[in-house]
Tab-separated table of C-alpha atoms in Angstrom:
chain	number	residue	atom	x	y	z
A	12	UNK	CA	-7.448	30.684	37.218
A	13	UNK	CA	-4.787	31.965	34.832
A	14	UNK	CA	-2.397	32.206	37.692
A	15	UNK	CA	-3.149	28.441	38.572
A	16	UNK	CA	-3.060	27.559	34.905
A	17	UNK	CA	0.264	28.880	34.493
A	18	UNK	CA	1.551	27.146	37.426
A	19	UNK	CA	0.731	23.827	36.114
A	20	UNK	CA	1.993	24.407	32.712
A	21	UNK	CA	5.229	25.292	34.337
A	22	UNK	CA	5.175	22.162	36.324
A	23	UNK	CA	4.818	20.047	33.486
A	24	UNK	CA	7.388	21.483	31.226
A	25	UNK	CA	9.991	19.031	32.202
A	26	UNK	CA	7.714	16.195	30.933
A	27	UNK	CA	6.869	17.666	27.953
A	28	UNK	CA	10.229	18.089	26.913
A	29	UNK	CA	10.351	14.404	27.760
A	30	UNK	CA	7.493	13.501	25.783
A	31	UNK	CA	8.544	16.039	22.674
A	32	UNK	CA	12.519	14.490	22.348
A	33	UNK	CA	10.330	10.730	22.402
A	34	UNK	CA	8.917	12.080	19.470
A	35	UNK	CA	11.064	14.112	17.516
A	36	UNK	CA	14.515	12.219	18.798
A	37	UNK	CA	16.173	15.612	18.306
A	38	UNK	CA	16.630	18.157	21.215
A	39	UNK	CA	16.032	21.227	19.038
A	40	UNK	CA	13.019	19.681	17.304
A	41	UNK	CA	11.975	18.925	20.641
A	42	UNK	CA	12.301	22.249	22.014
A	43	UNK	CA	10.218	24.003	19.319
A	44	UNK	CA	7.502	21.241	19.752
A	45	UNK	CA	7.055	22.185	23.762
A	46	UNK	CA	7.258	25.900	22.052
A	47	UNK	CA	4.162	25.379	20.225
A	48	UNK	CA	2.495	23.272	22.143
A	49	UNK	CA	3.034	26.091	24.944
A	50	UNK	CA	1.538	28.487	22.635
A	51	UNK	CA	-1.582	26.689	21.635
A	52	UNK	CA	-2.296	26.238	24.919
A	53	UNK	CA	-2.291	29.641	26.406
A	54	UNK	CA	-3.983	30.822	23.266
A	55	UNK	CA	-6.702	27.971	24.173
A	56	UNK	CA	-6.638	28.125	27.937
A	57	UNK	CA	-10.302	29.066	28.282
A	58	UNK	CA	-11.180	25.924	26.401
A	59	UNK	CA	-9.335	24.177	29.516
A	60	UNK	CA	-12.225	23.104	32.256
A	61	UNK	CA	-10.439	23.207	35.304
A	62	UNK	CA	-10.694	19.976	37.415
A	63	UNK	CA	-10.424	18.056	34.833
A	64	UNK	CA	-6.541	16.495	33.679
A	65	UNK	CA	-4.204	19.261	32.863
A	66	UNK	CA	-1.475	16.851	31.703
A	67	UNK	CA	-3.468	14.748	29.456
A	68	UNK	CA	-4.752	18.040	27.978
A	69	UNK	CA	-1.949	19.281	27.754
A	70	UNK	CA	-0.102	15.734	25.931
A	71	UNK	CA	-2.320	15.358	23.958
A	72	UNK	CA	-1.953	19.038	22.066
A	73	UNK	CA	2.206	18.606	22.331
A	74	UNK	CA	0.742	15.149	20.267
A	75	UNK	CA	-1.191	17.185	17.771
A	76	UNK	CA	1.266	19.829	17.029
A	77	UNK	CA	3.662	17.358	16.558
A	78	UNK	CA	0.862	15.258	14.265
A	79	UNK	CA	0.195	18.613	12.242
A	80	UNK	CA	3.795	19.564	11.692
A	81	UNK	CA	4.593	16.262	10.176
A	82	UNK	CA	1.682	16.524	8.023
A	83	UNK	CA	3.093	19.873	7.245
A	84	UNK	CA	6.276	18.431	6.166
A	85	UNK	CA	5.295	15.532	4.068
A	86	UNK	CA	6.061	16.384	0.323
A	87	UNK	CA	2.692	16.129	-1.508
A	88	UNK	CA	3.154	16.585	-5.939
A	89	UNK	CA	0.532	16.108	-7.698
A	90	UNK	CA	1.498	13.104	-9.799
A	91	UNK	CA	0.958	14.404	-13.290
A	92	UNK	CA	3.438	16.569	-12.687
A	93	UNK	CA	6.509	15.182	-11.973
A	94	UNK	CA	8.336	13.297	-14.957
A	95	UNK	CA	8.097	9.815	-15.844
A	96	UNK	CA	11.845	9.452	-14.657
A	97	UNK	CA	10.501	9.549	-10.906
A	98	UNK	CA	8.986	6.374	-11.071
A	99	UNK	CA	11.731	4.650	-12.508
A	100	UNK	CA	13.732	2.485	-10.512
A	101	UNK	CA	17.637	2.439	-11.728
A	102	UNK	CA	18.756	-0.752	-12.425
A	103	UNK	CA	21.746	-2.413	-9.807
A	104	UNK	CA	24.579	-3.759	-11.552
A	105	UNK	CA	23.473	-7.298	-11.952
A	106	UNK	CA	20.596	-6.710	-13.094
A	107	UNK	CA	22.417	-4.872	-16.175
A	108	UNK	CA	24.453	-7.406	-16.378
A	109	UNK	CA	21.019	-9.884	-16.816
A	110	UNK	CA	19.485	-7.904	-19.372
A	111	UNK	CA	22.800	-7.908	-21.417
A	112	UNK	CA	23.294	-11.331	-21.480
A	113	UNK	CA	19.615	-11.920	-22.615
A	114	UNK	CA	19.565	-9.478	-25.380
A	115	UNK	CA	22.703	-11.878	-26.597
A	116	UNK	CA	20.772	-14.851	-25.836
A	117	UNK	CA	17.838	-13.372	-27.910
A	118	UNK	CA	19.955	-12.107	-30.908
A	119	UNK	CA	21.614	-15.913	-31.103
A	120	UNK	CA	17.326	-16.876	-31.389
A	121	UNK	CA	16.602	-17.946	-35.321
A	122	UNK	CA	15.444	-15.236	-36.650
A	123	UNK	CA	11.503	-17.031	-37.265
A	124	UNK	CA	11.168	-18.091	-33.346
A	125	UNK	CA	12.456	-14.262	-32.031
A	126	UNK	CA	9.854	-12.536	-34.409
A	127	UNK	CA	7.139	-15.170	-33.484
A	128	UNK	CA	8.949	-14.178	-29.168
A	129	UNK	CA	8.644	-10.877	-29.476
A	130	UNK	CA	4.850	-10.558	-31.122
A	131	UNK	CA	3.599	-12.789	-28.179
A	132	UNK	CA	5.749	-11.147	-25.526
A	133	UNK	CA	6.149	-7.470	-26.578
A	134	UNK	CA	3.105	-6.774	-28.238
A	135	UNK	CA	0.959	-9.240	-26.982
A	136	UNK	CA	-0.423	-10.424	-29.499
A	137	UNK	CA	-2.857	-13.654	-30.195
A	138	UNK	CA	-1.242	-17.269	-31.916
A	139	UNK	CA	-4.061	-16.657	-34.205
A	140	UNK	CA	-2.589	-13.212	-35.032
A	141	UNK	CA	1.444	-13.990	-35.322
A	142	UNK	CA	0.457	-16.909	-37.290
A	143	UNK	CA	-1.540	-14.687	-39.959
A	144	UNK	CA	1.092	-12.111	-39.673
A	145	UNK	CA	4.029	-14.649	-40.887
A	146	UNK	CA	1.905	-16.200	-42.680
A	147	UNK	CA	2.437	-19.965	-40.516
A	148	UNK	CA	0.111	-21.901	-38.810
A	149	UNK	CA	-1.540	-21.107	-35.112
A	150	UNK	CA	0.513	-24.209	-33.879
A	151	UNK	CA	3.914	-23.541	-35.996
A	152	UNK	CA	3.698	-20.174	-34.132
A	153	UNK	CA	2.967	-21.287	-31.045
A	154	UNK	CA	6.072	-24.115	-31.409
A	155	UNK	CA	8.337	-21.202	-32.255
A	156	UNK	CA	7.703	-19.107	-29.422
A	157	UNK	CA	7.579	-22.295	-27.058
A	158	UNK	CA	10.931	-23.216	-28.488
A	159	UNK	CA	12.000	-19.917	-28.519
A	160	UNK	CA	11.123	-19.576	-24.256
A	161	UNK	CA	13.041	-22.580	-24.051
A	162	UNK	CA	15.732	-22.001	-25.633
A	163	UNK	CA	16.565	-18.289	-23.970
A	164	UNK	CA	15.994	-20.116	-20.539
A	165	UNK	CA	18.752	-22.989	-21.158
A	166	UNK	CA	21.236	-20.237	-22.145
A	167	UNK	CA	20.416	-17.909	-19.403
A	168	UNK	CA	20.867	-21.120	-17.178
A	169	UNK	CA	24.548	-22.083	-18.582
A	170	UNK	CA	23.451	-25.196	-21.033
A	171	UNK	CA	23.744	-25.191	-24.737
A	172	UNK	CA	20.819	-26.440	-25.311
A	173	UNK	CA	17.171	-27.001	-23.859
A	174	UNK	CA	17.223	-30.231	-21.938
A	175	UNK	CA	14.821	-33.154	-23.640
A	176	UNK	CA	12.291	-34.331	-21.003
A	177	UNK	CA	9.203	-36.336	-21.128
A	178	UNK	CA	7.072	-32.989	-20.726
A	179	UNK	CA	8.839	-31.138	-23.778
A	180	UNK	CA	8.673	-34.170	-25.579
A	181	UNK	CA	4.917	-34.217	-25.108
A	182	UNK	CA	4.788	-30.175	-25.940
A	183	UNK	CA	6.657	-30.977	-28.630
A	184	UNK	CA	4.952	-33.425	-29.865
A	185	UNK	CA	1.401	-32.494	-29.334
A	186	UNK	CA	2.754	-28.342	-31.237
A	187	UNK	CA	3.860	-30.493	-33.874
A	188	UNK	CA	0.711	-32.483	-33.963
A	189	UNK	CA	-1.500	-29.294	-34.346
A	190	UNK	CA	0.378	-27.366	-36.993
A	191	UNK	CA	0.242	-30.809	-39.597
A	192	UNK	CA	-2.976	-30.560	-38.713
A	193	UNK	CA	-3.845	-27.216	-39.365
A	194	UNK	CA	-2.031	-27.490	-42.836
């Protein structure tokens, strides 16, 4: 048997070398794949029951090895470990370029509406809790931050000012409505 099993191996070399450049697309690579899958085999040629397919056997371990040295490869960290810095994603050029021209657009904010912008936004808080905070009414504080939103969005969209439409006149409106009310 060993004489017959090393017959066939020989045979198929060609094909595995085949098989192992398909999957490594790099002759060298290739050639130390057939290596080891060579190796395994003749260390686990009494596991082989004769009769049965010698080149799917033998495939499918040239597969394996080549499944187990990728595994091999891939770079596993353990997460805590590496610095926050990995994660980040550096910003392109334009999108530099974005956030500078809205830090302008939010410095040119009143002063009343970027506070009320920034404790919504930033720190998330309630309309309950900015308007205790500044010491306003839940609907003055929810006006400033709507006109605030506004506001930055015109500028970062080349107008002057917000445009006046039926729906802002409404929001307006109805903002305006609840902060008399609240007084």
């Amino acid at each position: 048997m060993p004489n017959e099993f090393h017959d066939q191996l020989i045979t198929l070399l060609p094909r595995l070398r085949v098989q192992a450049l398909a999957l490594t697309r790099n002759r060298a690579a290739a050639e130390d794949l057939v290596q080891d899958a060579v190796a395994n085999a003749l260390a686990a040629q009494d596991s082989f029951t004769p009769g049965t397919n010698f080149a799917a056997w033998m495939h499918r371990i040239l597969r394996n090895r080549f499944i187990s040295t990728l595994r091999k490869q891939r770079d596993t960290t353990d997460i805590e470990d590496l610095p926050a810095g990995a994660f980040a994603v550096g910003a392109t050029h334009e999108d530099r370029l974005v956030l500078k021209e809205l830090g302008r657009a939010v410095n040119k904010l009143p002063v009343d509406q970027r506070e009320a912008l920034f404790m919504v936004v930033l720190q998330g808080m309630s309309y309950e809790d900015v308007a205790a905070a500044t010491g306003c009414a839940v609907g003055t504080a929810k006006s400033r931050v709507f006109r605030a939103r506004r506001q930055l969005q015109a500028w970062l969209m080349g107008e002057e000012k917000p445009a006046r439409t039926p729906e802002t006149t409404r929001t307006d409106n109805r903002l305006l409505d609840e902060s008399r009310a609240e007084a």
